[in-house]
Amino acid sequence: MIQFEQVNKQYPNGYHALKNINAVIEQGEFVAIIGLSGAGKSTLLRCINRMHHITDGSLKVNDVEISELRGRQIRRLRRNIGMIFQSFNLVTRMSVIKNVLVAFVPEMPWWRKLLGIFTKEEKKQALMALDRVGILDKAFVRVDQLSGGQQQRVALARTLAQNPSIILADEPVASLDPVTAHQVMNDFKNINEQLNMTILINIHHVDLALAYASRVIGIRAGEIVFDGTAEEVNEQI
Ligand code: ADP
Ligand code: ADP
């Protein structure tokens, strides 16, 4: 569960990016956050995994007040929260499976990653994650030989292998063509339904948000201006 109570976020330059945010997101919800560029969507997501720190209010993840977390506890929080970006953030010169492997055991000693020493169980988990997003056949291909949609699926598999309870996705389909964007949204939906992971996805395509997410939160100039089901949005339009 993610609980925002009167959350405000001001950047060091004084810009007030989030204003009195109140929302409760239950485990297993699939939420789309919509709003124009600059509305505060990305800031909102980044507060949840402590990439940003809130200025005041309360923000709890699974009943833990995350403002109070320090070093080790923040790393534990982040292991439980997968983050997906528009730009995939993959090592393009490495194979697909290696991208998944180096990410999903964050506490692995650096020399094991460097030497590429992974256990059988780790390899099995990585392959299962690739299978779930339909790119098992690309496991040993270099990432730079894949299309944008396939690369986003590698990013998704990498996050899945980490077995988080929450996935935050910041404009994951913004750079994809419409057909591929639908496929990737469908992957998110399947993962949400089959694995009961909470998914929060920033998206500026309202039609995609309505087609796949069960709940839509609208943000404008740092404030929540709408929070309801996709059906409720459809009725109002
Ligand atoms: P969105 O994801 O909806 O496009 P963002 O959360 O990225 O919006 O940004 C919200 C607002 O906060 C924007 O006006 C942006 O310019 C501002 N902003 C983002 N990051 C910073 C920062 N590090 N310092 C100051 N202002 C920022
Ligand atoms: P940004 O959101 O751009 O990272 P912040 O001012 O929120 O800028 O924070 C900068 C860094 O300092 C972040 O890594 C954040 O975790 C940490 N930080 C900021 N405020 C606090 C605070 N009150 N307590 C603990 N850590 C903080």
mmCIF file of C-alpha atoms and ligand atoms in Angstrom:
data_model
loop_
_atom_site.group_PDB
_atom_site.id
_atom_site.type_symbol
_atom_site.label_atom_id
_atom_site.label_comp_id
_atom_site.label_asym_id
_atom_site.label_seq_id
_atom_site.Cartn_x
_atom_site.Cartn_y
_atom_site.Cartn_z
ATOM 1 C CA MET A 1 0.000 0.000 0.000
ATOM 2 C CA ILE A 2 1.150 3.536 -0.795
ATOM 3 C CA GLN A 3 -0.313 6.359 1.308
ATOM 4 C CA PHE A 4 0.140 10.052 0.552
ATOM 5 C CA GLU A 5 -1.070 12.422 3.251
ATOM 6 C CA GLN A 6 -0.803 16.163 2.623
ATOM 7 C CA VAL A 7 2.414 15.612 0.693
ATOM 8 C CA ASN A 8 4.275 18.656 -0.580
ATOM 9 C CA LYS A 9 7.464 18.709 -2.579
ATOM 10 C CA GLN A 10 9.477 21.845 -3.163
ATOM 11 C CA TYR A 11 12.675 21.620 -5.176
ATOM 12 C CA PRO A 12 15.783 23.274 -3.742
ATOM 13 C CA ASN A 13 15.186 26.249 -6.070
ATOM 14 C CA GLY A 14 11.833 26.802 -4.355
ATOM 15 C CA TYR A 15 9.629 25.376 -7.130
ATOM 16 C CA HIS A 16 6.527 23.844 -5.572
ATOM 17 C CA ALA A 17 6.113 20.673 -7.648
ATOM 18 C CA LEU A 18 3.594 18.752 -5.488
ATOM 19 C CA LYS A 19 0.853 20.445 -3.478
ATOM 20 C CA ASN A 20 -1.137 18.732 -0.721
ATOM 21 C CA ILE A 21 -1.239 15.316 -2.376
ATOM 22 C CA ASN A 22 -3.637 12.858 -0.736
ATOM 23 C CA ALA A 23 -4.102 9.366 -2.133
ATOM 24 C CA VAL A 24 -4.134 5.754 -1.038
ATOM 25 C CA ILE A 25 -3.068 3.089 -3.499
ATOM 26 C CA GLU A 26 -3.806 -0.474 -2.465
ATOM 27 C CA GLN A 27 -1.615 -3.473 -3.234
ATOM 28 C CA GLY A 28 -2.442 -4.812 -6.702
ATOM 29 C CA GLU A 29 -3.905 -1.616 -8.184
ATOM 30 C CA PHE A 30 -2.985 -0.514 -11.697
ATOM 31 C CA VAL A 31 -2.943 3.285 -11.633
ATOM 32 C CA ALA A 32 -2.243 5.627 -14.520
ATOM 33 C CA ILE A 33 -1.110 9.135 -13.661
ATOM 34 C CA ILE A 34 -2.040 11.529 -16.402
ATOM 35 C CA GLY A 35 -1.292 15.193 -16.920
ATOM 36 C CA LEU A 36 0.564 17.583 -19.174
ATOM 37 C CA SER A 37 4.321 17.785 -19.273
ATOM 38 C CA GLY A 38 5.533 19.607 -16.164
ATOM 39 C CA ALA A 39 2.448 18.698 -14.105
ATOM 40 C CA GLY A 40 4.494 16.806 -11.499
ATOM 41 C CA LYS A 41 3.951 13.167 -12.531
ATOM 42 C CA SER A 42 7.592 12.241 -12.484
ATOM 43 C CA THR A 43 8.195 14.049 -9.201
ATOM 44 C CA LEU A 44 5.331 12.081 -7.649
ATOM 45 C CA LEU A 45 6.777 8.705 -8.699
ATOM 46 C CA ARG A 46 10.283 9.629 -7.634
ATOM 47 C CA CYS A 47 9.144 10.508 -4.119
ATOM 48 C CA ILE A 48 7.867 6.946 -3.675
ATOM 49 C CA ASN A 49 11.286 5.304 -4.058
ATOM 50 C CA ARG A 50 13.173 8.164 -2.378
ATOM 51 C CA MET A 51 14.870 9.396 -5.538
ATOM 52 C CA HIS A 52 13.338 12.652 -4.267
ATOM 53 C CA HIS A 53 12.561 13.616 -0.735
ATOM 54 C CA ILE A 54 9.202 15.153 0.174
ATOM 55 C CA THR A 55 9.237 18.547 1.867
ATOM 56 C CA ASP A 56 6.349 17.859 4.238
ATOM 57 C CA GLY A 57 3.414 15.567 4.819
ATOM 58 C CA SER A 58 3.504 11.817 5.200
ATOM 59 C CA LEU A 59 4.328 9.194 2.599
ATOM 60 C CA LYS A 60 4.075 5.556 3.636
ATOM 61 C CA VAL A 61 4.966 2.470 1.639
ATOM 62 C CA ASN A 62 3.605 -0.720 3.202
ATOM 63 C CA ASP A 63 2.972 1.189 6.435
ATOM 64 C CA VAL A 64 6.537 2.505 6.696
ATOM 65 C CA GLU A 65 7.088 6.268 6.743
ATOM 66 C CA ILE A 66 9.728 6.539 4.058
ATOM 67 C CA SER A 67 10.974 10.064 4.906
ATOM 68 C CA GLU A 68 12.588 8.566 7.973
ATOM 69 C CA LEU A 69 14.510 5.835 6.165
ATOM 70 C CA ARG A 70 18.303 5.962 5.934
ATOM 71 C CA GLY A 71 20.994 4.252 3.797
ATOM 72 C CA ARG A 72 20.381 0.522 4.175
ATOM 73 C CA GLN A 73 16.651 0.948 4.697
ATOM 74 C CA ILE A 74 16.395 3.022 1.513
ATOM 75 C CA ARG A 75 18.159 0.253 -0.398
ATOM 76 C CA ARG A 76 15.681 -2.254 1.011
ATOM 77 C CA LEU A 77 12.789 0.003 -0.030
ATOM 78 C CA ARG A 78 14.189 0.241 -3.554
ATOM 79 C CA ARG A 79 14.591 -3.530 -3.850
ATOM 80 C CA ASN A 80 10.862 -3.750 -3.289
ATOM 81 C CA ILE A 81 10.090 -1.072 -5.893
ATOM 82 C CA GLY A 82 10.968 -1.610 -9.540
ATOM 83 C CA MET A 83 11.507 1.535 -11.610
ATOM 84 C CA ILE A 84 11.082 1.741 -15.369
ATOM 85 C CA PHE A 85 12.074 4.747 -17.452
ATOM 86 C CA GLN A 86 11.198 6.076 -20.891
ATOM 87 C CA SER A 87 14.820 5.593 -21.952
ATOM 88 C CA PHE A 88 14.979 1.910 -20.827
ATOM 89 C CA ASN A 89 18.330 2.451 -19.000
ATOM 90 C CA LEU A 90 19.876 -0.752 -20.339
ATOM 91 C CA VAL A 91 23.510 -1.569 -21.060
ATOM 92 C CA THR A 92 23.106 -1.796 -24.807
ATOM 93 C CA ARG A 93 26.417 -3.567 -25.493
ATOM 94 C CA MET A 94 25.498 -6.457 -23.215
ATOM 95 C CA SER A 95 23.222 -9.396 -23.869
ATOM 96 C CA VAL A 96 19.588 -9.297 -22.814
ATOM 97 C CA ILE A 97 20.002 -11.918 -20.101
ATOM 98 C CA LYS A 98 23.060 -10.209 -18.656
ATOM 99 C CA ASN A 99 21.108 -6.965 -18.349
ATOM 100 C CA VAL A 100 18.504 -8.821 -16.357
ATOM 101 C CA LEU A 101 21.061 -10.692 -14.225
ATOM 102 C CA VAL A 102 23.211 -7.742 -13.147
ATOM 103 C CA ALA A 103 20.198 -5.832 -11.925
ATOM 104 C CA PHE A 104 18.132 -8.279 -9.993
ATOM 105 C CA VAL A 105 20.468 -9.240 -7.192
ATOM 106 C CA PRO A 106 21.425 -5.746 -5.965
ATOM 107 C CA GLU A 107 23.354 -7.031 -2.969
ATOM 108 C CA MET A 108 25.524 -9.274 -5.142
ATOM 109 C CA PRO A 109 29.253 -8.552 -4.604
ATOM 110 C CA TRP A 110 30.678 -6.349 -7.371
ATOM 111 C CA TRP A 111 33.267 -8.966 -8.381
ATOM 112 C CA ARG A 112 30.546 -11.519 -9.113
ATOM 113 C CA LYS A 113 28.840 -9.045 -11.426
ATOM 114 C CA LEU A 114 32.177 -8.137 -13.019
ATOM 115 C CA LEU A 115 33.096 -11.761 -13.641
ATOM 116 C CA GLY A 116 29.561 -12.610 -14.638
ATOM 117 C CA ILE A 117 29.215 -15.357 -12.032
ATOM 118 C CA PHE A 118 25.571 -16.182 -11.510
ATOM 119 C CA THR A 119 23.932 -19.175 -9.903
ATOM 120 C CA LYS A 120 21.669 -21.593 -11.753
ATOM 121 C CA GLU A 121 18.712 -20.297 -9.775
ATOM 122 C CA GLU A 122 19.492 -16.698 -10.774
ATOM 123 C CA LYS A 123 19.729 -17.665 -14.429
ATOM 124 C CA LYS A 124 16.456 -19.558 -14.188
ATOM 125 C CA GLN A 125 14.733 -16.550 -12.638
ATOM 126 C CA ALA A 126 16.085 -14.255 -15.353
ATOM 127 C CA LEU A 127 14.891 -16.584 -18.113
ATOM 128 C CA MET A 128 11.455 -16.885 -16.514
ATOM 129 C CA ALA A 129 11.130 -13.096 -16.412
ATOM 130 C CA LEU A 130 12.068 -12.869 -20.093
ATOM 131 C CA ASP A 131 9.529 -15.559 -20.901
ATOM 132 C CA ARG A 132 6.800 -13.661 -19.072
ATOM 133 C CA VAL A 133 7.224 -10.638 -21.343
ATOM 134 C CA GLY A 134 7.553 -12.754 -24.477
ATOM 135 C CA ILE A 135 11.227 -12.256 -25.329
ATOM 136 C CA LEU A 136 12.782 -15.491 -24.145
ATOM 137 C CA ASP A 137 14.033 -16.052 -27.702
ATOM 138 C CA LYS A 138 16.116 -12.846 -27.430
ATOM 139 C CA ALA A 139 17.914 -13.875 -24.212
ATOM 140 C CA PHE A 140 21.370 -14.104 -25.795
ATOM 141 C CA VAL A 141 21.022 -11.240 -28.260
ATOM 142 C CA ARG A 142 22.770 -7.937 -27.606
ATOM 143 C CA VAL A 143 20.353 -5.237 -26.472
ATOM 144 C CA ASP A 144 21.404 -2.829 -29.236
ATOM 145 C CA GLN A 145 20.036 -5.282 -31.784
ATOM 146 C CA LEU A 146 16.502 -5.037 -30.416
ATOM 147 C CA SER A 147 13.668 -2.694 -31.304
ATOM 148 C CA GLY A 148 12.475 -0.046 -28.852
ATOM 149 C CA GLY A 149 9.520 -2.161 -27.779
ATOM 150 C CA GLN A 150 11.717 -5.198 -27.191
ATOM 151 C CA GLN A 151 14.146 -3.067 -25.174
ATOM 152 C CA GLN A 152 11.321 -1.815 -22.977
ATOM 153 C CA ARG A 153 10.374 -5.455 -22.407
ATOM 154 C CA VAL A 154 13.932 -6.233 -21.321
ATOM 155 C CA ALA A 155 13.640 -3.368 -18.841
ATOM 156 C CA LEU A 156 10.364 -4.828 -17.644
ATOM 157 C CA ALA A 157 11.871 -8.323 -17.313
ATOM 158 C CA ARG A 158 14.802 -6.877 -15.384
ATOM 159 C CA THR A 159 12.364 -5.301 -12.949
ATOM 160 C CA LEU A 160 10.264 -8.471 -12.677
ATOM 161 C CA ALA A 161 13.273 -10.638 -11.878
ATOM 162 C CA GLN A 162 13.851 -8.424 -8.855
ATOM 163 C CA ASN A 163 10.359 -9.536 -7.673
ATOM 164 C CA PRO A 164 9.191 -6.154 -6.371
ATOM 165 C CA SER A 165 5.716 -5.572 -4.947
ATOM 166 C CA ILE A 166 5.491 -2.182 -6.668
ATOM 167 C CA ILE A 167 6.475 -1.081 -10.175
ATOM 168 C CA LEU A 168 6.839 2.618 -10.978
ATOM 169 C CA ALA A 169 6.996 3.370 -14.688
ATOM 170 C CA ASP A 170 7.851 6.886 -15.850
ATOM 171 C CA GLU A 171 6.494 7.407 -19.381
ATOM 172 C CA PRO A 172 7.439 3.844 -20.432
ATOM 173 C CA VAL A 173 5.696 4.024 -23.788
ATOM 174 C CA ALA A 174 6.385 7.662 -24.716
ATOM 175 C CA SER A 175 9.096 6.809 -27.233
ATOM 176 C CA LEU A 176 7.345 3.795 -28.777
ATOM 177 C CA ASP A 177 5.141 3.627 -31.871
ATOM 178 C CA PRO A 178 1.402 3.185 -31.179
ATOM 179 C CA VAL A 179 1.257 -0.571 -31.862
ATOM 180 C CA THR A 180 4.273 -1.306 -29.676
ATOM 181 C CA ALA A 181 2.960 1.048 -26.998
ATOM 182 C CA HIS A 182 -0.230 -1.045 -26.812
ATOM 183 C CA GLN A 183 1.799 -4.257 -26.526
ATOM 184 C CA VAL A 184 3.899 -2.883 -23.683
ATOM 185 C CA MET A 185 0.795 -1.582 -21.878
ATOM 186 C CA ASN A 186 -0.677 -5.038 -22.261
ATOM 187 C CA ASP A 187 2.449 -6.535 -20.646
ATOM 188 C CA PHE A 188 1.959 -4.215 -17.682
ATOM 189 C CA LYS A 189 -1.675 -5.234 -17.395
ATOM 190 C CA ASN A 190 -0.846 -8.949 -17.500
ATOM 191 C CA ILE A 191 1.832 -8.536 -14.854
ATOM 192 C CA ASN A 192 -0.570 -6.578 -12.693
ATOM 193 C CA GLU A 193 -3.250 -9.240 -12.975
ATOM 194 C CA GLN A 194 -1.085 -12.347 -12.770
ATOM 195 C CA LEU A 195 1.440 -11.267 -10.138
ATOM 196 C CA ASN A 196 -0.708 -8.815 -8.154
ATOM 197 C CA MET A 197 2.032 -6.195 -8.358
ATOM 198 C CA THR A 198 0.991 -2.606 -7.766
ATOM 199 C CA ILE A 199 1.692 -0.589 -10.920
ATOM 200 C CA LEU A 200 1.898 3.197 -11.157
ATOM 201 C CA ILE A 201 2.481 4.440 -14.624
ATOM 202 C CA ASN A 202 3.011 8.015 -15.817
ATOM 203 C CA ILE A 203 1.549 8.502 -19.212
ATOM 204 C CA HIS A 204 0.477 11.494 -21.249
ATOM 205 C CA HIS A 205 -1.671 9.415 -23.650
ATOM 206 C CA VAL A 206 -5.096 9.529 -22.023
ATOM 207 C CA ASP A 207 -6.524 6.869 -24.359
ATOM 208 C CA LEU A 208 -3.825 4.356 -23.351
ATOM 209 C CA ALA A 209 -4.370 5.146 -19.676
ATOM 210 C CA LEU A 210 -8.108 4.536 -20.008
ATOM 211 C CA ALA A 211 -7.670 1.351 -22.014
ATOM 212 C CA TYR A 212 -5.372 -0.432 -19.577
ATOM 213 C CA ALA A 213 -5.372 1.079 -16.099
ATOM 214 C CA SER A 214 -8.179 0.478 -13.621
ATOM 215 C CA ARG A 215 -7.690 3.818 -11.880
ATOM 216 C CA VAL A 216 -6.676 7.175 -13.282
ATOM 217 C CA ILE A 217 -5.196 10.050 -11.294
ATOM 218 C CA GLY A 218 -5.058 13.407 -13.053
ATOM 219 C CA ILE A 219 -2.415 15.931 -12.002
ATOM 220 C CA ARG A 220 -2.301 19.587 -12.931
ATOM 221 C CA ALA A 221 0.319 22.055 -11.662
ATOM 222 C CA GLY A 222 1.254 19.737 -8.790
ATOM 223 C CA GLU A 223 -2.289 19.054 -7.604
ATOM 224 C CA ILE A 224 -4.546 16.029 -7.972
ATOM 225 C CA VAL A 225 -7.524 17.254 -9.978
ATOM 226 C CA PHE A 226 -9.068 13.867 -10.665
ATOM 227 C CA ASP A 227 -8.956 10.424 -9.065
ATOM 228 C CA GLY A 228 -11.333 7.724 -10.224
ATOM 229 C CA THR A 229 -11.886 4.647 -12.311
ATOM 230 C CA ALA A 230 -11.376 4.582 -16.061
ATOM 231 C CA GLU A 231 -15.156 4.160 -16.422
ATOM 232 C CA GLU A 232 -15.756 7.342 -14.430
ATOM 233 C CA VAL A 233 -13.401 9.288 -16.700
ATOM 234 C CA ASN A 234 -15.136 7.875 -19.779
ATOM 235 C CA GLU A 235 -18.521 8.958 -18.442
ATOM 236 C CA GLN A 236 -17.319 12.502 -17.918
ATOM 237 C CA ILE A 237 -15.781 12.900 -21.358
HETATM 238 P P1 ADP B 1 6.036 15.703 -15.404
HETATM 239 O O1 ADP B 1 6.630 14.381 -15.063
HETATM 240 O O2 ADP B 1 4.568 15.766 -15.179
HETATM 241 O O3 ADP B 1 6.399 16.176 -16.773
HETATM 242 P P2 ADP B 1 7.918 16.719 -13.459
HETATM 243 O O4 ADP B 1 7.568 16.047 -12.200
HETATM 244 O O5 ADP B 1 9.095 16.223 -14.222
HETATM 245 O O6 ADP B 1 6.623 16.794 -14.391
HETATM 246 O O7 ADP B 1 8.169 18.256 -13.147
HETATM 247 C C1 ADP B 1 7.209 19.041 -12.439
HETATM 248 C C2 ADP B 1 7.731 20.444 -12.329
HETATM 249 O O8 ADP B 1 8.857 20.490 -11.474
HETATM 250 C C3 ADP B 1 8.182 21.038 -13.660
HETATM 251 O O9 ADP B 1 7.769 22.387 -13.726
HETATM 252 C C4 ADP B 1 9.672 20.937 -13.602
HETATM 253 O O10 ADP B 1 10.277 21.958 -14.353
HETATM 254 C C5 ADP B 1 9.976 21.084 -12.127
HETATM 255 N N1 ADP B 1 11.181 20.347 -11.770
HETATM 256 C C6 ADP B 1 11.466 19.058 -12.021
HETATM 257 N N2 ADP B 1 12.661 18.704 -11.503
HETATM 258 C C7 ADP B 1 13.147 19.818 -10.915
HETATM 259 C C8 ADP B 1 14.352 20.132 -10.188
HETATM 260 N N3 ADP B 1 15.292 19.182 -9.966
HETATM 261 N N4 ADP B 1 14.495 21.385 -9.731
HETATM 262 C C9 ADP B 1 13.539 22.312 -9.931
HETATM 263 N N5 ADP B 1 12.389 22.106 -10.592
HETATM 264 C C10 ADP B 1 12.199 20.871 -11.081
HETATM 265 P P1 ADP B 2 15.990 16.088 -5.129
HETATM 266 O O1 ADP B 2 14.540 15.822 -4.905
HETATM 267 O O2 ADP B 2 16.240 16.882 -6.373
HETATM 268 O O3 ADP B 2 16.825 14.866 -5.018
HETATM 269 P P2 ADP B 2 16.084 16.926 -2.450
HETATM 270 O O4 ADP B 2 16.287 18.287 -1.836
HETATM 271 O O5 ADP B 2 14.755 16.308 -2.290
HETATM 272 O O6 ADP B 2 16.452 17.064 -3.969
HETATM 273 O O7 ADP B 2 17.103 15.909 -1.836
HETATM 274 C C1 ADP B 2 18.457 15.793 -2.164
HETATM 275 C C2 ADP B 2 18.977 14.542 -1.454
HETATM 276 O O8 ADP B 2 18.961 14.725 -0.034
HETATM 277 C C3 ADP B 2 18.092 13.352 -1.732
HETATM 278 O O9 ADP B 2 18.914 12.218 -1.978
HETATM 279 C C4 ADP B 2 17.278 13.165 -0.494
HETATM 280 O O10 ADP B 2 17.050 11.791 -0.234
HETATM 281 C C5 ADP B 2 18.125 13.800 0.594
HETATM 282 N N1 ADP B 2 17.252 14.540 1.498
HETATM 283 C C6 ADP B 2 16.617 15.695 1.248
HETATM 284 N N2 ADP B 2 15.911 16.124 2.287
HETATM 285 C C7 ADP B 2 16.102 15.205 3.254
HETATM 286 C C8 ADP B 2 15.633 15.079 4.595
HETATM 287 N N3 ADP B 2 14.827 15.964 5.162
HETATM 288 N N4 ADP B 2 16.020 14.005 5.283
HETATM 289 C C9 ADP B 2 16.825 13.104 4.734
HETATM 290 N N5 ADP B 2 17.309 13.160 3.482
HETATM 291 C C10 ADP B 2 16.965 14.208 2.752
#
